[in-house]
């Protein structure tokens, strides 16, 4: 093998870089995110009305797309009312609709976003609900 | 061909590391700006564009001016420019890269820059400016690289380059016209709202760009074995002369219209720039430096006897370059905002971090330019000089 | 068959590009909500083209102006930047006559008119230059009611609109505005802005959607008249047909929607 020394050093550096996050975390996996929906506002609702604007599975997968569409419809088209799959209507607003129920941004939004290292810039402008430091 | 850039003498590496140093300092300043916002610059609610956009405007001109060597060579078969074309094209590449960086550092939300492509807006001149600038960059990269590669292998360049070269000749003035349209179509900004603005831009570009190219060519000749040619430099000198005269003539036209008509809105900015308005005169000294440099340049350029002396030509070119750099790279943009829409005056002067960022963009441009020129010159030395020796200088 | 390094790299590059493209094509097919699911609130105020008339005779004291300005700035979380006037942000403010209507100066005009403060805001032009120059449609004219809107999510902060606006109606966030908003007076129903975007009056689109008049109009005691310019029976048209009004820089052809009665 030509340049054996250089190649071996290169491989060691490469392996070191690739495994660095695992070694750095001490071999432990980061705790799985566990978003909470047990806010006082939600608990106050009767059991059968505790539903988000769309189904849980849809919201899990598509909330970002939904928010994107809501934003365009409200800001650009001036439409503010959303009719969901069941025919129920909602005022389209992150700050005034979503967060009125999900008043626990830290345990609801940040939990997963931090885990997946996603940094949506929503809160640079939208005012997050005031939470007690826990 | 890139490997040519990693072999060089001591002087080459000192220069490269000097540029890298400037870039690092500017990068730190940019991180500061990125974190704190554009408030770290001297810009304001009233003067909302400053040094960055001014430099951008000036450099579009430098990029467009590459056409002044490409056109005579390819359309008029002016052989003397043969060795200059690659220098012109590579200068255009470096200039376009600087333009793009100046736009980028001027953005308040730089991470959203791709919105311009995501939401294409045909009624915005800025959108076209992005299109024509990236197109021009591609064209010059493709043409310069292909032609140089062919020269290295000592074969004729492939046939498909010719139409691209013709396209680039048409494209060059269009990038600067579009840049002028950024300003010339805005209602209520009297200083910019003039049909002659694009023409003025082109005249100043075709004076300032070739002036820089002459200086670069002289440097290349001094420090390498490659000689771009004495006559080629003299011909470029003629181009600088005519374009500088036209540029000053156009400025005179503006002054006549403003001051003979006596319409206050048309006179205000000129008054502010050259004499001061209501006690505000921060830009007066540099505008006069620009005017005096222009005068020196013209005196040195119009007399062929003086122009033929390459040292004096270099002085004339430096004067031309810096005169236009102040006038177009600063006064033109800032002046448009003074007085503001309420006929009030807010003055502008760049801050230190802003200047460092601008300097770093220039350093990046010069780094790109140095590397490209190194490659071009190494190949020219290899295929021309080492083979034919001194003959290449005397042959033409 | 043997391939050389150059060909291998070419193929690897093409495969990568196709791979990335393929993934995004697959992800493109997803559950989408339909635009038909969005509708206007029944209580929303609607018009073909909103306009405002400023009745200067009803502004008697500094307080009358300040009342409107505060209503606007507080309901929209407009930062109060006093440490550097260059970074000032204003949606609604005053300028004296000679600055509001430059080119119409007359040194013999009565002193009280010369320095009379006029209420300034975005003119919501019929033919807005700011919209024409914006490279991302972050500022746009709403087709439904002519409001010149700002989409803060999309603005890249190039400030072309600020150069384009002949009325100086636009402000840029030269720094993070949040430290300049009084936390105790913050409107929790409305967002703030972030650094690096341009903002201006949006004619209270969020209040119109709820059936409310703009904040400044509501507190003005009739000094600000708001209505549909294209409805001959609207309050605005009624005033325009009876009183002499002026607009700012009409010669520019922008078709401003803010009128002044002196």
PDB file of N, CA, C and O in Angstrom, chain B residues 186-189 340-342, chain C residues 100 102 123 125 128-130 161-169 248-249 252 254 256:
ATOM      1  N   UNK B 186     -37.480  54.228  -9.659  1.00  0.00           N
ATOM      2  CA  UNK B 186     -38.127  54.460  -8.374  1.00  0.00           C
ATOM      3  C   UNK B 186     -38.739  55.857  -8.321  1.00  0.00           C
ATOM      4  O   UNK B 186     -38.021  56.850  -8.425  1.00  0.00           O
ATOM      5  N   UNK B 187     -40.067  55.940  -8.172  1.00  0.00           N
ATOM      6  CA  UNK B 187     -40.685  57.262  -8.126  1.00  0.00           C
ATOM      7  C   UNK B 187     -40.317  57.984  -6.836  1.00  0.00           C
ATOM      8  O   UNK B 187     -40.220  57.359  -5.782  1.00  0.00           O
ATOM      9  N   UNK B 188     -40.074  59.281  -6.951  1.00  0.00           N
ATOM     10  CA  UNK B 188     -39.843  60.064  -5.743  1.00  0.00           C
ATOM     11  C   UNK B 188     -38.389  60.201  -5.348  1.00  0.00           C
ATOM     12  O   UNK B 188     -38.067  60.929  -4.431  1.00  0.00           O
ATOM     13  N   UNK B 189     -37.484  59.478  -6.018  1.00  0.00           N
ATOM     14  CA  UNK B 189     -36.052  59.664  -5.740  1.00  0.00           C
ATOM     15  C   UNK B 189     -35.464  60.389  -6.953  1.00  0.00           C
ATOM     16  O   UNK B 189     -35.003  59.752  -7.906  1.00  0.00           O
ATOM     17  N   UNK B 340     -34.405  62.989   2.465  1.00  0.00           N
ATOM     18  CA  UNK B 340     -35.342  61.864   2.448  1.00  0.00           C
ATOM     19  C   UNK B 340     -36.731  62.280   1.937  1.00  0.00           C
ATOM     20  O   UNK B 340     -36.909  63.399   1.472  1.00  0.00           O
ATOM     21  N   UNK B 341     -37.688  61.399   2.042  1.00  0.00           N
ATOM     22  CA  UNK B 341     -39.023  61.671   1.494  1.00  0.00           C
ATOM     23  C   UNK B 341     -39.705  62.864   2.144  1.00  0.00           C
ATOM     24  O   UNK B 341     -40.683  63.373   1.619  1.00  0.00           O
ATOM     25  N   UNK B 342     -39.207  63.262   3.295  1.00  0.00           N
ATOM     26  CA  UNK B 342     -39.817  64.399   3.986  1.00  0.00           C
ATOM     27  C   UNK B 342     -38.952  65.638   3.842  1.00  0.00           C
ATOM     28  O   UNK B 342     -39.123  66.605   4.570  1.00  0.00           O
TER      29      UNK B 342
ATOM     30  N   UNK C 100     -44.497  67.011   5.289  1.00  0.00           N
ATOM     31  CA  UNK C 100     -45.472  66.045   4.800  1.00  0.00           C
ATOM     32  C   UNK C 100     -45.798  66.301   3.331  1.00  0.00           C
ATOM     33  O   UNK C 100     -46.054  65.367   2.570  1.00  0.00           O
ATOM     34  N   UNK C 102     -43.796  68.165   0.821  1.00  0.00           N
ATOM     35  CA  UNK C 102     -42.683  68.954   0.279  1.00  0.00           C
ATOM     36  C   UNK C 102     -42.997  69.370  -1.156  1.00  0.00           C
ATOM     37  O   UNK C 102     -43.619  68.627  -1.903  1.00  0.00           O
ATOM     38  N   UNK C 123     -49.760  54.772   2.872  1.00  0.00           N
ATOM     39  CA  UNK C 123     -50.860  55.282   2.061  1.00  0.00           C
ATOM     40  C   UNK C 123     -51.669  54.193   1.360  1.00  0.00           C
ATOM     41  O   UNK C 123     -52.631  54.490   0.690  1.00  0.00           O
ATOM     42  N   UNK C 125     -51.264  52.514  -1.350  1.00  0.00           N
ATOM     43  CA  UNK C 125     -51.406  52.994  -2.718  1.00  0.00           C
ATOM     44  C   UNK C 125     -52.174  52.011  -3.598  1.00  0.00           C
ATOM     45  O   UNK C 125     -52.091  50.804  -3.428  1.00  0.00           O
ATOM     46  N   UNK C 128     -48.801  50.555  -5.813  1.00  0.00           N
ATOM     47  CA  UNK C 128     -47.706  50.762  -4.853  1.00  0.00           C
ATOM     48  C   UNK C 128     -46.321  50.424  -5.410  1.00  0.00           C
ATOM     49  O   UNK C 128     -46.086  49.302  -5.859  1.00  0.00           O
ATOM     50  N   UNK C 129     -45.392  51.380  -5.393  1.00  0.00           N
ATOM     51  CA  UNK C 129     -44.026  51.105  -5.867  1.00  0.00           C
ATOM     52  C   UNK C 129     -43.307  50.067  -5.010  1.00  0.00           C
ATOM     53  O   UNK C 129     -42.498  49.291  -5.517  1.00  0.00           O
ATOM     54  N   UNK C 130     -43.614  50.013  -3.703  1.00  0.00           N
ATOM     55  CA  UNK C 130     -42.935  49.056  -2.836  1.00  0.00           C
ATOM     56  C   UNK C 130     -43.243  47.631  -3.270  1.00  0.00           C
ATOM     57  O   UNK C 130     -42.378  46.756  -3.265  1.00  0.00           O
ATOM     58  N   UNK C 161     -37.924  47.964  -0.776  1.00  0.00           N
ATOM     59  CA  UNK C 161     -39.221  48.631  -0.602  1.00  0.00           C
ATOM     60  C   UNK C 161     -39.067  49.974   0.092  1.00  0.00           C
ATOM     61  O   UNK C 161     -39.831  50.900  -0.153  1.00  0.00           O
ATOM     62  N   UNK C 162     -38.054  50.074   0.975  1.00  0.00           N
ATOM     63  CA  UNK C 162     -37.849  51.349   1.675  1.00  0.00           C
ATOM     64  C   UNK C 162     -37.337  52.397   0.705  1.00  0.00           C
ATOM     65  O   UNK C 162     -37.701  53.572   0.790  1.00  0.00           O
ATOM     66  N   UNK C 163     -36.474  51.962  -0.226  1.00  0.00           N
ATOM     67  CA  UNK C 163     -36.007  52.878  -1.260  1.00  0.00           C
ATOM     68  C   UNK C 163     -37.177  53.218  -2.186  1.00  0.00           C
ATOM     69  O   UNK C 163     -37.288  54.337  -2.677  1.00  0.00           O
ATOM     70  N   UNK C 164     -38.044  52.236  -2.421  1.00  0.00           N
ATOM     71  CA  UNK C 164     -39.133  52.410  -3.379  1.00  0.00           C
ATOM     72  C   UNK C 164     -40.259  53.290  -2.868  1.00  0.00           C
ATOM     73  O   UNK C 164     -40.926  53.959  -3.650  1.00  0.00           O
ATOM     74  N   UNK C 165     -40.486  53.291  -1.575  1.00  0.00           N
ATOM     75  CA  UNK C 165     -41.632  54.044  -1.040  1.00  0.00           C
ATOM     76  C   UNK C 165     -41.347  55.535  -1.042  1.00  0.00           C
ATOM     77  O   UNK C 165     -40.413  55.990  -0.404  1.00  0.00           O
ATOM     78  N   UNK C 166     -42.144  56.345  -1.772  1.00  0.00           N
ATOM     79  CA  UNK C 166     -41.889  57.785  -1.801  1.00  0.00           C
ATOM     80  C   UNK C 166     -42.440  58.504  -0.573  1.00  0.00           C
ATOM     81  O   UNK C 166     -42.312  59.714  -0.469  1.00  0.00           O
ATOM     82  N   UNK C 167     -43.062  57.764   0.346  1.00  0.00           N
ATOM     83  CA  UNK C 167     -43.709  58.392   1.488  1.00  0.00           C
ATOM     84  C   UNK C 167     -43.007  58.112   2.808  1.00  0.00           C
ATOM     85  O   UNK C 167     -43.500  58.483   3.867  1.00  0.00           O
ATOM     86  N   UNK C 168     -41.884  57.404   2.757  1.00  0.00           N
ATOM     87  CA  UNK C 168     -41.140  57.127   3.989  1.00  0.00           C
ATOM     88  C   UNK C 168     -41.976  56.383   5.012  1.00  0.00           C
ATOM     89  O   UNK C 168     -41.853  56.621   6.213  1.00  0.00           O
ATOM     90  N   UNK C 169     -42.820  55.467   4.543  1.00  0.00           N
ATOM     91  CA  UNK C 169     -43.755  54.809   5.453  1.00  0.00           C
ATOM     92  C   UNK C 169     -43.187  53.548   6.081  1.00  0.00           C
ATOM     93  O   UNK C 169     -43.832  52.938   6.915  1.00  0.00           O
ATOM     94  N   UNK C 248     -50.846  63.122  -0.431  1.00  0.00           N
ATOM     95  CA  UNK C 248     -49.400  63.342  -0.510  1.00  0.00           C
ATOM     96  C   UNK C 248     -48.880  62.922  -1.884  1.00  0.00           C
ATOM     97  O   UNK C 248     -49.196  61.841  -2.369  1.00  0.00           O
ATOM     98  N   UNK C 249     -48.058  63.784  -2.489  1.00  0.00           N
ATOM     99  CA  UNK C 249     -47.392  63.519  -3.765  1.00  0.00           C
ATOM    100  C   UNK C 249     -48.285  62.829  -4.803  1.00  0.00           C
ATOM    101  O   UNK C 249     -47.927  61.757  -5.308  1.00  0.00           O
ATOM    102  N   UNK C 252     -47.015  61.484  -8.405  1.00  0.00           N
ATOM    103  CA  UNK C 252     -46.248  60.262  -8.655  1.00  0.00           C
ATOM    104  C   UNK C 252     -47.128  59.135  -9.197  1.00  0.00           C
ATOM    105  O   UNK C 252     -46.623  58.074  -9.572  1.00  0.00           O
ATOM    106  N   UNK C 254     -49.155  57.172  -7.706  1.00  0.00           N
ATOM    107  CA  UNK C 254     -49.254  55.970  -6.900  1.00  0.00           C
ATOM    108  C   UNK C 254     -50.684  55.699  -6.446  1.00  0.00           C
ATOM    109  O   UNK C 254     -51.012  54.598  -6.048  1.00  0.00           O
ATOM    110  N   UNK C 256     -52.636  57.204  -3.817  1.00  0.00           N
ATOM    111  CA  UNK C 256     -52.680  56.978  -2.375  1.00  0.00           C
ATOM    112  C   UNK C 256     -54.127  56.916  -1.878  1.00  0.00           C
ATOM    113  O   UNK C 256     -55.019  57.548  -2.446  1.00  0.00           O
TER     114      UNK C 256
END
